PDB file of C-alpha atoms in Angstrom:
ATOM      1  CA  MET C 752       4.933  12.974  -7.323  1.00  0.00           C
ATOM      2  CA  ALA C 753       6.029  10.078  -9.701  1.00  0.00           C
ATOM      3  CA  THR C 754       6.132  10.878 -13.366  1.00  0.00           C
ATOM      4  CA  PRO C 755       5.836   8.329 -16.380  1.00  0.00           C
ATOM      5  CA  ALA C 756       9.544   8.029 -16.653  1.00  0.00           C
ATOM      6  CA  VAL C 757      10.159   7.404 -12.973  1.00  0.00           C
ATOM      7  CA  PRO C 758      10.130   3.831 -11.696  1.00  0.00           C
ATOM      8  CA  CYS C 759       7.162   2.854  -9.622  1.00  0.00           C
ATOM      9  CA  PRO C 760       7.637   3.183  -6.021  1.00  0.00           C
ATOM     10  CA  CYS C 761       6.122  -0.276  -5.334  1.00  0.00           C
ATOM     11  CA  GLY C 762       9.275  -2.105  -6.540  1.00  0.00           C
ATOM     12  CA  LEU C 763       8.011  -3.769  -9.609  1.00  0.00           C
ATOM     13  CA  PRO C 764      10.131  -3.136 -12.784  1.00  0.00           C
ATOM     14  CA  ALA C 765       7.741  -0.700 -14.560  1.00  0.00           C
ATOM     15  CA  ALA C 766       7.189   3.056 -14.814  1.00  0.00           C
ATOM     16  CA  TYR C 767       4.654   4.569 -12.382  1.00  0.00           C
ATOM     17  CA  GLN C 768       2.295   5.561 -15.110  1.00  0.00           C
ATOM     18  CA  GLU C 769       2.145   1.848 -16.297  1.00  0.00           C
ATOM     19  CA  CYS C 770       2.206   0.243 -12.908  1.00  0.00           C
ATOM     20  CA  CYS C 771       0.267   1.930  -9.999  1.00  0.00           C
ATOM     21  CA  GLY C 772      -0.709   5.099 -11.708  1.00  0.00           C
ATOM     22  CA  PRO C 773      -3.716   3.489 -13.382  1.00  0.00           C
ATOM     23  CA  PHE C 774      -4.934   2.257 -10.032  1.00  0.00           C
ATOM     24  CA  HIS C 775      -4.463   5.615  -8.372  1.00  0.00           C
ATOM     25  CA  SER C 776      -6.325   7.417 -11.232  1.00  0.00           C
ATOM     26  CA  GLY C 777      -9.255   4.979 -11.118  1.00  0.00           C
ATOM     27  CA  ALA C 778      -8.724   3.728 -14.594  1.00  0.00           C
ATOM     28  CA  ARG C 779      -7.981   0.109 -13.404  1.00  0.00           C
ATOM     29  CA  SER C 780      -8.532  -1.878 -10.232  1.00  0.00           C
ATOM     30  CA  ALA C 781      -5.783  -3.974  -8.559  1.00  0.00           C
ATOM     31  CA  PRO C 782      -6.377  -7.548  -9.670  1.00  0.00           C
ATOM     32  CA  THR C 783      -4.947  -9.167  -6.509  1.00  0.00           C
ATOM     33  CA  ALA C 784      -4.446  -8.383  -2.820  1.00  0.00           C
ATOM     34  CA  GLU C 785      -0.681  -8.151  -3.318  1.00  0.00           C
ATOM     35  CA  ARG C 786      -1.118  -5.513  -6.246  1.00  0.00           C
ATOM     36  CA  LEU C 787      -3.434  -3.554  -4.017  1.00  0.00           C
ATOM     37  CA  MET C 788      -0.807  -3.638  -1.229  1.00  0.00           C
ATOM     38  CA  ARG C 789       1.812  -2.361  -3.681  1.00  0.00           C
ATOM     39  CA  SER C 790      -0.385   0.307  -5.051  1.00  0.00           C
ATOM     40  CA  ARG C 791      -1.158   1.424  -1.433  1.00  0.00           C
ATOM     41  CA  PHE C 792       2.499   1.687  -0.741  1.00  0.00           C
ATOM     42  CA  SER C 793       3.048   3.760  -3.903  1.00  0.00           C
ATOM     43  CA  ALA C 794       0.154   5.895  -2.836  1.00  0.00           C
ATOM     44  CA  PHE C 795       1.859   6.652   0.454  1.00  0.00           C
ATOM     45  CA  ALA C 796       5.143   7.291  -1.427  1.00  0.00           C
ATOM     46  CA  VAL C 797       3.411   9.858  -3.809  1.00  0.00           C
ATOM     47  CA  GLY C 798       1.034  11.372  -1.254  1.00  0.00           C
ATOM     48  CA  ASP C 799      -2.262  10.237  -2.747  1.00  0.00           C
ATOM     49  CA  THR C 800      -4.563  10.146   0.279  1.00  0.00           C
ATOM     50  CA  ALA C 801      -7.729   9.961  -1.867  1.00  0.00           C
ATOM     51  CA  TYR C 802      -6.578   6.664  -3.293  1.00  0.00           C
ATOM     52  CA  LEU C 803      -5.610   5.344   0.174  1.00  0.00           C
ATOM     53  CA  LEU C 804      -9.024   6.230   1.564  1.00  0.00           C
ATOM     54  CA  ARG C 805     -10.847   4.850  -1.521  1.00  0.00           C
ATOM     55  CA  SER C 806      -8.919   1.558  -1.194  1.00  0.00           C
ATOM     56  CA  TRP C 807      -9.707   1.113   2.490  1.00  0.00           C
ATOM     57  CA  HIS C 808     -12.515  -1.124   3.734  1.00  0.00           C
ATOM     58  CA  PRO C 809     -15.506   1.068   4.708  1.00  0.00           C
ATOM     59  CA  ALA C 810     -15.816  -0.693   8.129  1.00  0.00           C
ATOM     60  CA  THR C 811     -12.192   0.247   9.169  1.00  0.00           C
ATOM     61  CA  ARG C 812     -11.536   3.409   7.008  1.00  0.00           C
ATOM     62  CA  PRO C 813     -10.748   6.470   9.088  1.00  0.00           C
ATOM     63  CA  ASP C 814     -12.756   9.620   8.346  1.00  0.00           C
ATOM     64  CA  ARG C 815      -9.555  11.428   7.077  1.00  0.00           C
ATOM     65  CA  LEU C 816      -5.919  10.774   6.536  1.00  0.00           C
ATOM     66  CA  ASP C 817      -3.144  13.211   7.139  1.00  0.00           C
ATOM     67  CA  LEU C 818       0.228  12.112   5.871  1.00  0.00           C
ATOM     68  CA  ASP C 819       3.386  13.310   7.519  1.00  0.00           C
ATOM     69  CA  PRO C 820       5.231  15.482   4.845  1.00  0.00           C
ATOM     70  CA  GLU C 821       8.508  14.711   6.558  1.00  0.00           C
ATOM     71  CA  GLN C 822       8.086  10.915   6.114  1.00  0.00           C
ATOM     72  CA  HIS C 823       9.279   9.587   2.755  1.00  0.00           C
ATOM     73  CA  TRP C 824       8.324   6.015   1.937  1.00  0.00           C
ATOM     74  CA  GLU C 825      11.278   4.562  -0.083  1.00  0.00           C
ATOM     75  CA  ARG C 826      11.069   0.844  -0.503  1.00  0.00           C
ATOM     76  CA  LEU C 827       8.672  -2.031  -0.088  1.00  0.00           C
ATOM     77  CA  GLU C 828       9.380  -5.712   0.585  1.00  0.00           C
ATOM     78  CA  ILE C 829       6.712  -8.257   0.138  1.00  0.00           C
ATOM     79  CA  LEU C 830       7.548 -11.004   2.700  1.00  0.00           C
ATOM     80  CA  ALA C 831       4.481 -13.368   2.086  1.00  0.00           C
ATOM     81  CA  SER C 832       1.126 -13.438   0.726  1.00  0.00           C
ATOM     82  CA  GLU C 833      -1.714 -15.878   1.180  1.00  0.00           C
ATOM     83  CA  ARG C 834      -4.806 -16.217  -1.051  1.00  0.00           C
ATOM     84  CA  GLY C 835      -5.806 -12.836  -2.474  1.00  0.00           C
ATOM     85  CA  GLY C 836      -5.793 -14.003  -6.140  1.00  0.00           C
ATOM     86  CA  MET C 837      -7.797 -12.772  -9.051  1.00  0.00           C
ATOM     87  CA  PHE C 838     -10.731 -15.269  -8.257  1.00  0.00           C
ATOM     88  CA  GLU C 839     -10.636 -14.984  -4.387  1.00  0.00           C
ATOM     89  CA  THR C 840     -12.465 -12.765  -2.052  1.00  0.00           C
ATOM     90  CA  GLU C 841     -10.053 -12.672   0.813  1.00  0.00           C
ATOM     91  CA  GLY C 842      -6.252 -12.552   1.290  1.00  0.00           C
ATOM     92  CA  SER C 843      -3.352 -11.359   3.333  1.00  0.00           C
ATOM     93  CA  VAL C 844      -0.008  -9.803   2.647  1.00  0.00           C
ATOM     94  CA  GLU C 845       2.889  -9.557   4.997  1.00  0.00           C
ATOM     95  CA  PHE C 846       5.268  -6.734   4.128  1.00  0.00           C
ATOM     96  CA  ARG C 847       8.014  -4.422   5.331  1.00  0.00           C
ATOM     97  CA  ALA C 848       7.858  -0.719   4.211  1.00  0.00           C
ATOM     98  CA  HIS C 849      10.980   1.309   4.543  1.00  0.00           C
ATOM     99  CA  TYR C 850      10.907   5.076   5.101  1.00  0.00           C
ATOM    100  CA  ARG C 851      13.082   7.999   5.871  1.00  0.00           C
ATOM    101  CA  GLU C 852      12.262  10.935   8.111  1.00  0.00           C
ATOM    102  CA  GLY C 853      14.929  13.583   8.170  1.00  0.00           C
ATOM    103  CA  ARG C 854      18.205  11.733   9.011  1.00  0.00           C
ATOM    104  CA  HIS C 855      16.296   8.807  10.596  1.00  0.00           C
ATOM    105  CA  THR C 856      15.531   5.553   8.551  1.00  0.00           C
ATOM    106  CA  GLY C 857      13.051   3.041   9.701  1.00  0.00           C
ATOM    107  CA  SER C 858      10.611   0.336   8.642  1.00  0.00           C
ATOM    108  CA  LEU C 859       7.069  -0.707   9.259  1.00  0.00           C
ATOM    109  CA  HIS C 860       6.329  -4.397   9.436  1.00  0.00           C
ATOM    110  CA  GLU C 861       2.651  -5.461   9.002  1.00  0.00           C
ATOM    111  CA  HIS C 862       0.736  -8.542   8.135  1.00  0.00           C
ATOM    112  CA  SER C 863      -2.424  -7.105   6.502  1.00  0.00           C
ATOM    113  CA  SER C 864      -5.886  -8.384   5.667  1.00  0.00           C
ATOM    114  CA  PHE C 865      -7.680  -7.620   2.414  1.00  0.00           C
ATOM    115  CA  SER C 866     -11.074  -8.451   1.002  1.00  0.00           C
ATOM    116  CA  ARG C 867     -13.237  -7.679  -2.088  1.00  0.00           C
ATOM    117  CA  GLU C 868     -15.925  -5.113  -1.748  1.00  0.00           C
ATOM    118  CA  GLY C 869     -18.105  -4.572  -4.806  1.00  0.00           C
ATOM    119  CA  GLY C 870     -15.564  -6.498  -6.917  1.00  0.00           C
ATOM    120  CA  ALA C 871     -12.611  -4.377  -5.887  1.00  0.00           C
ATOM    121  CA  TRP C 872      -9.820  -5.282  -3.408  1.00  0.00           C
ATOM    122  CA  VAL C 873      -9.665  -3.173  -0.262  1.00  0.00           C
ATOM    123  CA  TYR C 874      -7.377  -3.054   2.687  1.00  0.00           C
ATOM    124  CA  VAL C 875      -9.194  -4.162   5.901  1.00  0.00           C
ATOM    125  CA  GLY C 876      -6.381  -3.762   8.517  1.00  0.00           C
ATOM    126  CA  PRO C 877      -3.538  -5.470  10.319  1.00  0.00           C
ATOM    127  CA  LEU C 878      -3.784  -9.090  11.365  1.00  0.00           C
ATOM    128  CA  SER C 879      -1.292  -8.637  14.060  1.00  0.00           C
ATOM    129  CA  PRO C 880       0.275  -5.664  15.863  1.00  0.00           C
ATOM    130  CA  VAL C 881       2.098  -3.212  13.568  1.00  0.00           C
ATOM    131  CA  ASP C 882       5.865  -3.141  14.250  1.00  0.00           C
ATOM    132  CA  PHE C 883       7.946   0.047  13.668  1.00  0.00           C
ATOM    133  CA  ASP C 884      11.631  -0.353  13.622  1.00  0.00           C
TER     134      ASP C 884
END
């Protein structure tokens, strides 16, 4: 798990405890769809399934989420984002998430939909087929 001195997995130039940590703990909510996407990537990287489920739209959220302990999420690239600002209710983020599994490296490419529920951004789901490289 990330510690305060460790850079945040999301790729922004801040320590985990100052960047995505407050979102994961519930102390703050992500202000934009892109920040929610970054915080969800960080949650995958640190294994925070509770946050992943909390930040998933209730209509598309699975009952449970089991992460593969052999899969290590290493780097996130934000390719594009539309809407999803502080004063909007819908948005989308296109990203590529890089992972390592044993000696194999790969990436996941997704264009995701986000919406506000009860004032908080949540992940709805992919807008197009998810592509694993």
